[in-house]
XYZ file of C-alpha atoms in Angstrom:
600
model
C -49.096 38.399 4.141
C -46.404 41.084 4.048
C -44.862 41.138 0.523
C -41.286 40.975 1.797
C -42.053 37.990 4.021
C -43.823 36.272 1.111
C -40.693 36.692 -1.036
C -38.571 35.277 1.782
C -40.926 32.284 2.059
C -40.531 31.623 -1.666
C -36.738 31.782 -1.324
C -36.858 29.378 1.618
C -38.925 26.943 -0.469
C -36.598 27.179 -3.451
C -33.540 26.744 -1.270
C -35.077 23.718 0.439
C -36.173 21.819 -2.666
C -33.289 22.900 -4.912
C -30.041 23.748 -3.090
C -28.373 25.038 -6.281
C -30.975 27.798 -6.737
C -29.241 31.185 -6.886
C -30.588 33.904 -4.608
C -29.335 37.155 -3.107
C -26.779 36.806 -0.327
C -28.074 37.598 3.136
C -26.159 39.251 5.966
C -24.153 36.091 6.718
C -24.608 33.079 8.959
C -24.911 33.295 12.727
C -21.861 31.871 14.439
C -20.247 30.772 17.712
C -23.136 28.844 19.319
C -22.333 28.475 23.023
C -24.311 25.212 23.064
C -22.076 23.884 20.313
C -22.882 20.884 18.085
C -22.743 17.682 20.108
C -23.020 19.405 23.512
C -24.212 17.117 26.309
C -25.685 17.454 29.753
C -28.267 20.055 28.743
C -30.895 20.654 31.435
C -34.490 19.874 30.512
C -35.524 23.084 32.312
C -34.559 26.734 31.736
C -31.713 26.199 29.272
C -30.751 29.234 27.161
C -29.152 29.068 23.718
C -26.608 31.781 22.850
C -24.964 32.706 19.542
C -23.497 35.711 17.696
C -25.018 37.577 14.763
C -23.276 39.012 11.681
C -23.212 42.738 10.988
C -26.126 43.953 8.884
C -28.802 41.723 10.398
C -32.203 43.444 10.548
C -34.069 40.655 12.310
C -33.720 36.935 12.920
C -35.681 33.759 13.648
C -35.012 30.575 15.641
C -36.238 27.082 14.779
C -36.103 24.285 17.391
C -37.345 20.695 17.523
C -36.426 17.081 18.168
C -37.098 16.522 14.444
C -33.994 17.521 12.428
C -35.882 17.444 9.126
C -38.344 20.120 10.275
C -35.532 22.325 11.559
C -33.432 21.915 8.402
C -36.449 22.824 6.243
C -37.213 25.864 8.480
C -40.752 24.577 8.895
C -42.994 27.267 10.441
C -44.385 24.723 12.908
C -41.038 24.620 14.766
C -40.303 28.358 14.773
C -39.995 29.382 18.435
C -38.735 32.961 18.025
C -39.558 35.535 15.352
C -37.887 38.953 15.384
C -39.756 40.332 12.386
C -39.600 43.177 11.496
C -36.750 44.703 13.525
C -35.713 42.608 16.563
C -32.279 40.949 16.534
C -31.848 38.278 19.221
C -28.603 36.652 20.352
C -30.180 34.219 22.808
C -33.402 32.310 23.371
C -34.787 30.535 26.424
C -36.025 27.043 25.629
C -38.998 27.762 27.884
C -40.534 28.981 24.619
C -40.444 25.361 23.437
C -41.458 23.737 26.712
C -39.854 21.103 28.901
C -37.350 18.867 27.143
C -37.204 15.106 27.541
C -34.349 13.339 29.274
C -31.445 12.058 27.193
C -32.787 13.092 23.829
C -31.248 14.803 20.803
C -32.568 18.253 19.875
C -31.857 20.422 16.851
C -31.891 24.189 16.262
C -31.195 26.764 13.596
C -30.933 30.562 13.523
C -31.845 32.467 10.357
C -30.525 36.012 9.796
C -32.364 38.508 7.566
C -31.227 41.753 5.974
C -33.139 43.996 3.547
C -32.524 41.621 0.621
C -32.386 38.014 1.731
C -31.558 35.584 4.531
C -28.689 33.411 5.792
C -29.469 30.249 7.788
C -27.051 28.640 10.213
C -26.208 24.958 9.961
C -28.571 22.692 11.891
C -26.956 22.576 15.337
C -27.691 19.816 17.839
C -27.266 18.839 21.483
C -28.339 16.057 23.846
C -30.288 16.687 27.018
C -29.007 15.240 30.289
C -29.986 11.814 31.543
C -32.730 11.181 34.073
C -30.967 11.142 37.469
C -33.396 8.515 38.776
C -33.016 6.244 35.744
C -29.835 7.225 33.892
C -29.258 6.073 30.332
C -25.844 7.271 29.186
C -25.987 5.792 25.703
C -28.515 4.068 23.459
C -28.410 3.169 19.773
C -30.838 1.111 17.727
C -28.867 1.976 14.560
C -31.866 3.453 12.774
C -29.932 6.704 12.262
C -26.818 5.020 10.888
C -23.379 4.804 12.491
C -23.072 8.414 13.630
C -22.154 7.377 17.183
C -19.614 4.711 16.302
C -16.047 4.606 15.026
C -15.377 1.581 12.800
C -11.813 0.425 12.124
C -10.288 -2.349 10.058
C -7.518 -3.859 12.174
C -6.068 -6.191 9.556
C -8.828 -8.092 7.779
C -10.955 -7.265 4.775
C -14.411 -7.491 6.405
C -15.580 -4.832 8.890
C -18.502 -3.903 11.136
C -21.323 -2.469 9.027
C -25.056 -1.783 9.007
C -27.484 -4.406 7.704
C -31.243 -4.519 7.556
C -32.559 -7.374 9.644
C -34.941 -8.438 6.897
C -32.078 -8.948 4.429
C -30.003 -11.440 6.460
C -30.806 -14.711 8.288
C -29.857 -13.427 11.747
C -31.462 -14.780 14.916
C -32.165 -12.041 17.457
C -34.800 -11.320 20.130
C -38.106 -9.759 18.950
C -37.010 -6.332 20.206
C -34.427 -6.206 17.391
C -35.915 -4.552 14.294
C -34.816 -2.527 11.295
C -31.082 -1.840 11.085
C -28.526 -3.850 13.058
C -24.743 -3.622 13.461
C -22.991 -6.753 12.179
C -19.524 -8.100 11.617
C -20.675 -10.534 8.954
C -17.929 -12.749 7.536
C -20.554 -14.862 5.795
C -21.714 -11.823 3.829
C -18.143 -10.897 2.918
C -17.727 -14.267 1.239
C -15.113 -16.900 0.552
C -11.512 -15.981 1.288
C -12.455 -13.101 3.583
C -11.097 -12.525 7.080
C -12.409 -10.311 9.830
C -10.451 -8.269 12.368
C -12.480 -5.137 13.076
C -13.437 -2.856 15.945
C -16.553 -0.749 16.586
C -16.064 1.783 19.405
C -18.203 4.449 21.051
C -17.258 7.228 23.472
C -19.757 8.291 26.150
C -19.893 10.519 29.199
C -21.690 9.552 32.415
C -22.025 13.213 33.538
C -21.558 12.228 37.189
C -20.055 9.745 39.612
C -21.585 6.283 39.322
C -21.210 3.041 41.191
C -21.458 0.917 38.093
C -22.443 0.550 34.457
C -24.988 -1.820 33.011
C -24.175 -2.733 29.384
C -26.835 -4.579 27.395
C -27.743 -5.421 23.818
C -29.623 -7.885 21.615
C -27.100 -10.466 20.412
C -26.432 -13.087 17.744
C -22.932 -14.599 17.958
C -22.437 -17.547 15.585
C -18.935 -18.968 15.430
C -17.298 -21.794 13.481
C -13.927 -22.586 15.060
C -11.860 -22.040 18.172
C -10.131 -19.172 16.373
C -13.280 -17.051 16.499
C -13.582 -14.494 19.294
C -15.706 -11.505 20.162
C -14.572 -9.074 22.854
C -16.481 -6.361 24.680
C -13.967 -4.056 26.393
C -14.116 -0.745 28.230
C -11.455 1.938 28.760
C -11.381 4.695 31.385
C -8.195 6.375 30.098
C -9.072 7.189 26.480
C -7.961 3.830 25.102
C -4.563 3.446 26.771
C -5.687 0.380 28.715
C -8.721 -1.871 28.287
C -10.811 -3.905 30.720
C -12.672 -6.916 29.352
C -16.430 -7.007 30.046
C -17.173 -10.296 28.310
C -15.705 -12.599 25.652
C -17.410 -14.854 23.109
C -15.540 -17.912 21.815
C -16.354 -20.929 19.652
C -19.596 -21.499 21.549
C -22.595 -19.926 19.784
C -24.532 -17.324 21.775
C -27.607 -16.623 19.680
C -30.979 -14.976 20.145
C -30.019 -13.502 23.527
C -30.380 -10.215 25.340
C -26.970 -9.731 26.916
C -26.560 -7.898 30.255
C -23.086 -7.262 31.640
C -21.728 -4.967 34.349
C -18.717 -2.819 35.039
C -18.142 -1.381 38.516
C -15.874 1.570 39.212
C -15.493 3.538 42.405
C -13.217 6.111 40.815
C -14.070 9.585 39.574
C -13.942 8.493 35.925
C -16.618 10.049 33.709
C -15.292 9.563 30.168
C -15.519 6.024 28.808
C -14.801 4.250 25.540
C -16.510 0.930 24.851
C -15.416 -1.291 21.980
C -16.600 -4.428 20.208
C -13.718 -6.409 18.691
C -14.638 -9.135 16.186
C -12.004 -11.754 15.301
C -13.058 -14.200 12.568
C -9.978 -15.293 10.584
C -11.779 -17.013 7.740
C -15.029 -17.413 5.871
C -17.018 -17.650 9.088
C -20.480 -16.621 10.264
C -21.212 -13.390 12.117
C -21.583 -11.279 15.226
C -24.704 -9.098 15.250
C -25.895 -6.539 17.861
C -28.908 -4.251 18.179
C -30.469 -1.941 20.798
C -27.131 -1.244 22.439
C -27.695 0.448 25.800
C -25.368 1.715 28.567
C -26.984 2.822 31.813
C -26.160 3.412 35.453
C -26.282 0.443 37.765
C -26.670 0.901 41.496
C -27.472 4.140 43.271
C -26.438 7.383 41.718
C -25.659 10.186 44.078
C -29.067 11.968 44.210
C -27.849 15.369 43.078
C -28.722 18.138 40.655
C -25.939 19.564 38.474
C -24.775 23.178 38.577
C -27.167 25.602 36.894
C -26.735 26.996 33.388
C -23.018 27.244 32.588
C -22.082 30.157 30.307
C -18.654 30.633 28.707
C -17.695 33.846 26.906
C -14.328 34.872 25.492
C -13.052 38.200 26.861
C -10.866 39.574 24.086
C -9.790 42.605 26.106
C -8.025 40.429 28.693
C -7.482 37.267 26.584
C -9.512 35.092 28.916
C -12.747 33.106 29.086
C -15.329 34.169 31.670
C -17.364 31.324 33.174
C -20.542 31.702 35.227
C -22.950 29.072 36.526
C -25.734 28.488 39.026
C -25.725 26.462 42.198
C -26.275 22.709 42.256
C -28.000 20.709 44.971
C -27.149 17.609 46.971
C -28.357 15.818 50.114
C -24.755 16.061 51.310
C -23.177 19.476 51.903
C -21.748 20.974 48.724
C -18.112 21.878 49.361
C -17.300 23.414 45.990
C -17.246 23.239 42.203
C -14.651 21.741 39.874
C -13.969 23.454 36.528
C -12.838 21.277 33.631
C -12.087 22.180 30.025
C -10.912 20.555 26.840
C -9.570 21.834 23.557
C -12.091 22.037 20.750
C -15.802 21.412 20.415
C -17.836 18.905 22.474
C -17.442 16.340 19.701
C -13.636 16.569 19.642
C -11.783 13.617 21.137
C -9.504 15.631 23.434
C -9.721 14.897 27.159
C -11.186 17.134 29.820
C -8.650 18.383 32.355
C -9.297 20.033 35.706
C -8.164 23.675 35.704
C -9.524 24.935 39.037
C -11.852 24.365 41.973
C -13.948 26.950 43.797
C -15.713 27.002 47.135
C -19.448 26.402 47.501
C -20.375 30.097 47.313
C -18.378 30.987 44.177
C -20.186 30.677 40.844
C -17.732 32.284 38.442
C -14.202 31.755 37.200
C -11.865 33.519 34.772
C -9.773 31.132 32.689
C -6.650 33.035 31.656
C -4.934 29.954 30.276
C -6.282 30.398 26.750
C -4.703 31.254 23.406
C -5.780 33.304 20.423
C -7.655 31.517 17.638
C -8.688 28.588 19.840
C -11.970 26.919 20.804
C -12.528 25.577 24.313
C -15.380 23.558 25.817
C -16.091 23.592 29.564
C -18.204 21.828 32.122
C -18.559 22.257 35.890
C -19.133 19.559 38.491
C -20.710 19.854 41.920
C -18.509 18.476 44.711
C -20.242 17.171 47.817
C -19.728 14.762 50.657
C -16.953 14.769 53.253
C -14.125 14.761 50.712
C -15.863 16.070 47.599
C -15.957 12.617 46.079
C -19.531 12.872 44.828
C -20.143 15.002 41.776
C -22.337 15.570 38.766
C -21.678 17.630 35.637
C -23.311 20.743 34.240
C -24.069 21.352 30.599
C -21.152 21.713 28.193
C -20.509 25.319 27.098
C -18.136 26.387 24.330
C -16.110 29.623 24.067
C -14.416 30.939 20.928
C -11.221 32.989 21.300
C -10.720 35.123 18.149
C -7.548 34.952 16.010
C -6.503 38.537 16.835
C -7.375 41.152 19.398
C -8.028 44.207 17.190
C -8.739 46.464 20.146
C -7.138 46.040 23.551
C -9.709 47.314 26.025
C -8.117 48.583 29.245
C -11.230 49.450 31.220
C -15.013 49.632 30.982
C -16.779 51.369 33.893
C -19.836 53.487 34.660
C -21.014 56.366 36.811
C -24.554 57.403 37.805
C -25.895 60.922 38.383
C -29.640 61.121 39.017
C -31.284 59.279 36.090
C -28.250 59.443 33.797
C -25.653 56.687 33.340
C -22.295 57.597 31.839
C -20.130 54.812 30.422
C -16.355 55.215 30.369
C -13.856 53.012 28.575
C -10.315 53.205 27.314
C -8.106 51.273 24.922
C -4.376 50.577 24.920
C -4.129 49.861 21.179
C -6.492 49.793 18.222
C -6.276 48.095 14.836
C -8.742 49.021 12.067
C -11.232 50.156 14.680
C -14.310 51.709 13.055
C -15.910 52.334 16.411
C -18.094 51.078 19.230
C -21.791 50.356 19.241
C -23.192 50.763 22.733
C -25.742 48.069 23.618
C -28.111 48.085 26.584
C -30.374 45.462 28.101
C -32.755 46.243 30.964
C -33.112 43.775 33.818
C -36.684 42.698 34.493
C -36.715 43.973 38.074
C -34.300 45.557 40.565
C -34.363 42.356 42.636
C -33.188 40.034 39.884
C -30.583 39.709 37.168
C -32.910 38.359 34.489
C -32.810 40.290 31.238
C -35.934 41.743 29.722
C -36.402 42.479 26.036
C -32.980 41.640 24.590
C -30.029 43.836 23.711
C -30.704 47.194 22.047
C -28.211 49.425 20.256
C -28.457 52.899 21.819
C -25.497 54.731 20.291
C -22.246 54.660 18.328
C -18.886 56.234 19.167
C -16.284 56.397 16.326
C -12.928 54.740 16.986
C -9.426 55.952 16.164
C -8.654 53.483 13.372
C -5.180 52.119 14.065
C -3.211 53.573 16.961
C -0.788 52.431 19.635
C -1.659 55.316 21.963
C -4.121 55.112 24.818
C -7.596 56.392 23.883
C -10.491 57.292 26.196
C -14.200 57.252 25.371
C -17.488 58.015 27.087
C -21.206 57.781 26.358
C -24.119 59.237 28.341
C -27.409 57.347 28.568
C -29.931 59.900 29.798
C -33.353 60.055 31.477
C -33.573 56.414 32.496
C -36.171 55.009 34.861
C -35.163 53.281 38.088
C -33.854 49.737 37.748
C -30.866 47.624 36.705
C -29.261 47.926 33.278
C -26.674 45.791 31.489
C -24.242 47.400 29.062
C -21.704 46.052 26.603
C -19.605 47.450 23.781
C -19.666 46.018 20.274
C -16.303 46.928 18.761
C -16.600 46.933 14.954
C -13.721 46.755 12.471
C -13.760 48.531 9.111
C -14.417 45.169 7.418
C -17.569 44.614 9.515
C -16.132 41.991 11.879
C -16.768 42.665 15.537
C -16.170 41.553 19.126
C -18.144 42.156 22.302
C -16.702 43.552 25.518
C -17.498 42.177 28.924
C -20.901 43.107 30.350
C -21.300 45.558 33.230
C -24.368 46.047 35.407
C -25.500 49.496 36.566
C -28.409 50.330 38.859
C -30.438 53.529 39.142
C -32.200 53.610 42.489
C -35.551 55.257 43.093
C -35.539 58.534 45.071
C -36.804 58.300 48.631
C -39.244 61.239 48.460
C -40.932 63.752 46.162
C -38.904 66.884 45.488
C -38.856 69.899 43.197
C -35.461 71.565 42.744
C -34.709 75.212 42.096
C -34.351 75.910 38.415
C -30.857 76.593 37.077
C -29.771 79.073 35.993
C -31.984 81.565 37.805
C -32.426 84.326 36.704
C -32.231 82.924 33.163
C -32.185 83.890 29.500
C -33.021 82.246 27.184
C -33.514 78.782 28.809
C -33.424 77.144 32.227
C -33.637 73.581 33.536
C -36.009 72.242 36.193
C -35.315 68.966 38.051
C -37.764 66.911 40.096
C -37.916 63.498 41.788
C -40.781 61.037 42.319
C -40.281 57.900 44.505
C -43.178 55.916 42.961
C -44.810 55.589 39.573
C -47.429 58.324 39.297
C -49.089 60.885 37.036
C -47.020 64.080 36.909
C -47.903 67.658 35.965
C -45.299 70.415 35.754
C -46.705 73.820 34.743
C -45.518 77.440 34.456
C -47.715 80.303 35.784
C -47.480 84.096 35.650
C -47.901 86.410 38.684
C -51.679 86.505 38.205
C -51.946 82.693 38.250
C -52.474 82.379 34.537
C -51.132 79.211 32.939
C -48.139 79.975 30.720
C -46.917 76.507 29.720
C -47.333 72.776 30.428
C -43.923 71.079 30.596
C -45.035 67.628 31.806
C -48.484 66.055 31.754
C -48.143 62.246 31.763
C -47.558 59.079 33.753
C -43.944 58.744 34.908
C -41.964 55.909 36.466
C -40.188 56.505 39.752
C -36.962 58.414 39.206
C -35.207 61.748 38.818
C -36.085 63.934 35.837
C -34.875 67.165 34.245
C -36.950 69.379 31.955
C -35.812 72.385 29.931
C -38.013 75.510 29.884
C -37.572 77.619 26.751
C -40.163 80.434 26.762
C -39.636 81.269 23.105
C -40.358 77.730 21.894
C -43.314 77.198 24.189
C -44.935 80.536 23.360
C -44.690 79.862 19.611
C -42.318 82.790 19.082
C -44.489 85.120 21.201
C -42.383 87.144 23.593
C -42.597 86.672 27.363
C -41.720 89.840 29.235
C -39.021 89.926 31.855
C -40.289 89.246 35.327
C -41.215 86.722 37.942
C -42.974 83.443 37.101
C -43.868 80.339 39.090
C -43.488 76.639 38.318
C -45.537 73.977 40.109
C -45.153 70.185 40.384
C -48.218 68.010 41.070
C -47.858 64.244 41.606
C -50.445 62.364 43.625
C -50.903 64.285 46.883
C -47.620 66.130 46.436
C -47.804 69.788 45.324
C -44.858 72.177 45.379
C -44.366 75.617 43.793
C -41.174 77.626 43.242
C -40.259 80.956 41.679
C -38.173 81.621 38.604
C -37.041 84.916 37.030
C -36.759 85.675 33.324
C -34.432 88.536 32.369
C -33.853 90.061 28.930
């Protein structure tokens, strides 16, 4: 094993078994996961995780699993991406893991390495979307605690809590095992009173005709003052609709099934259990709480992967997504956002709608130093009443805009791409790293190989005057390329620009251009074009046909190329006399010769 990797493994072990162990600080944690903690509606196919890396990262790794313990411990068995020794990734396709399961929690972690140590992210999580043919919007058997529930004390001194079924004399169906949720006045003891609520918020991700609400139940009352209410709210708790009520009649050892029907476009629900036991009473116990769709769901597929990126140059969030599908004609897409992360309690609001052929939107209604979460719904049917949601995607707007980018464009000459950009103002601007990512083929927009840093242009520090910059990326093969700027402050913080796509097209035919300048001294340049990948030879000959120099002798991709001929370098400081020489291009069946003149 590589010594450095062995040392890292030891540090990982020490950090895992003893969190107070002191070790060298790594480059810093990764940040701004687009699939933020608690995100829902994640497709089981083709989902991509995005994040941002700190400055100074040399390489990074990604761990992913449905087992949070393995991810937290950075167990090698759940490592799905390894950049060692020099690859730095800012995204990963979950195809590397395989197909996800419907409506299941998954966990992931990114670990950043520099030359000394490492910095792991927190363990992030999301939930995959429900099965459209058998939707389960919420399920809890309470084995993982009360993470999904909000418990309140509404005036008594005994509240909903977790109990192990083996420790209390509850009577429940055989499917109830392990932990249960109970409002247990008997356990609280003499003189106690119970007025407590357990509530859960869930998202249906699409239009439904009804909800089926079921659980294993043990309701044991004493007097006519005892009540248990199951209520649902479609307006974030402003009003409540009763699903069922328990009274002084015991309802024990039952599997309860109740229904709520709604023909509205409500997707966010809160369900609550209210226990009223004003004395030293018995209990209300539930387990295996499940909320699922009842009746036909619109047989649709949600919009494809939603991506949300903050554009600091224009103070906006750029959204892109893929098409959905529906048996009814799709008439458009509805964009909704809320303040904060997916787990925040703020409501989604509709900010725009697009037509069926538009798969992008620029949200300019954002503020500095804010976090926004988005999802997109497919609208179909005669009036757009049927819909289903995409994944949730989170964008992070920075607290300040250190560099106001006015423009970012490109130009193409032969096989060279020149990038041009300008700024209106700059604050503490160290400069711009230029990053490039090649698209896998000219017919697609799928990236290939990740982002690579190809250059750096110094900034102007702090200035309120307009500044212009350019960078030339030379001798590229035919194809599509993505470019972005990484603006870096003096303190190491950074922001990315928007991404632009540039294409270099293949030439239509073989050609050999006249050298320039001609006559020449001391150097000249020779350009040629090849329309297909082929083996290329470019040689220099004297008047007698003797070979003077070999400029090219290798396989080349289709494209336009330029080669410099410097007689002094090629002849190893031996002098070529003034006179006429010939240069010849051979590629496949193509052969062409031209004359050049050296003068001294």
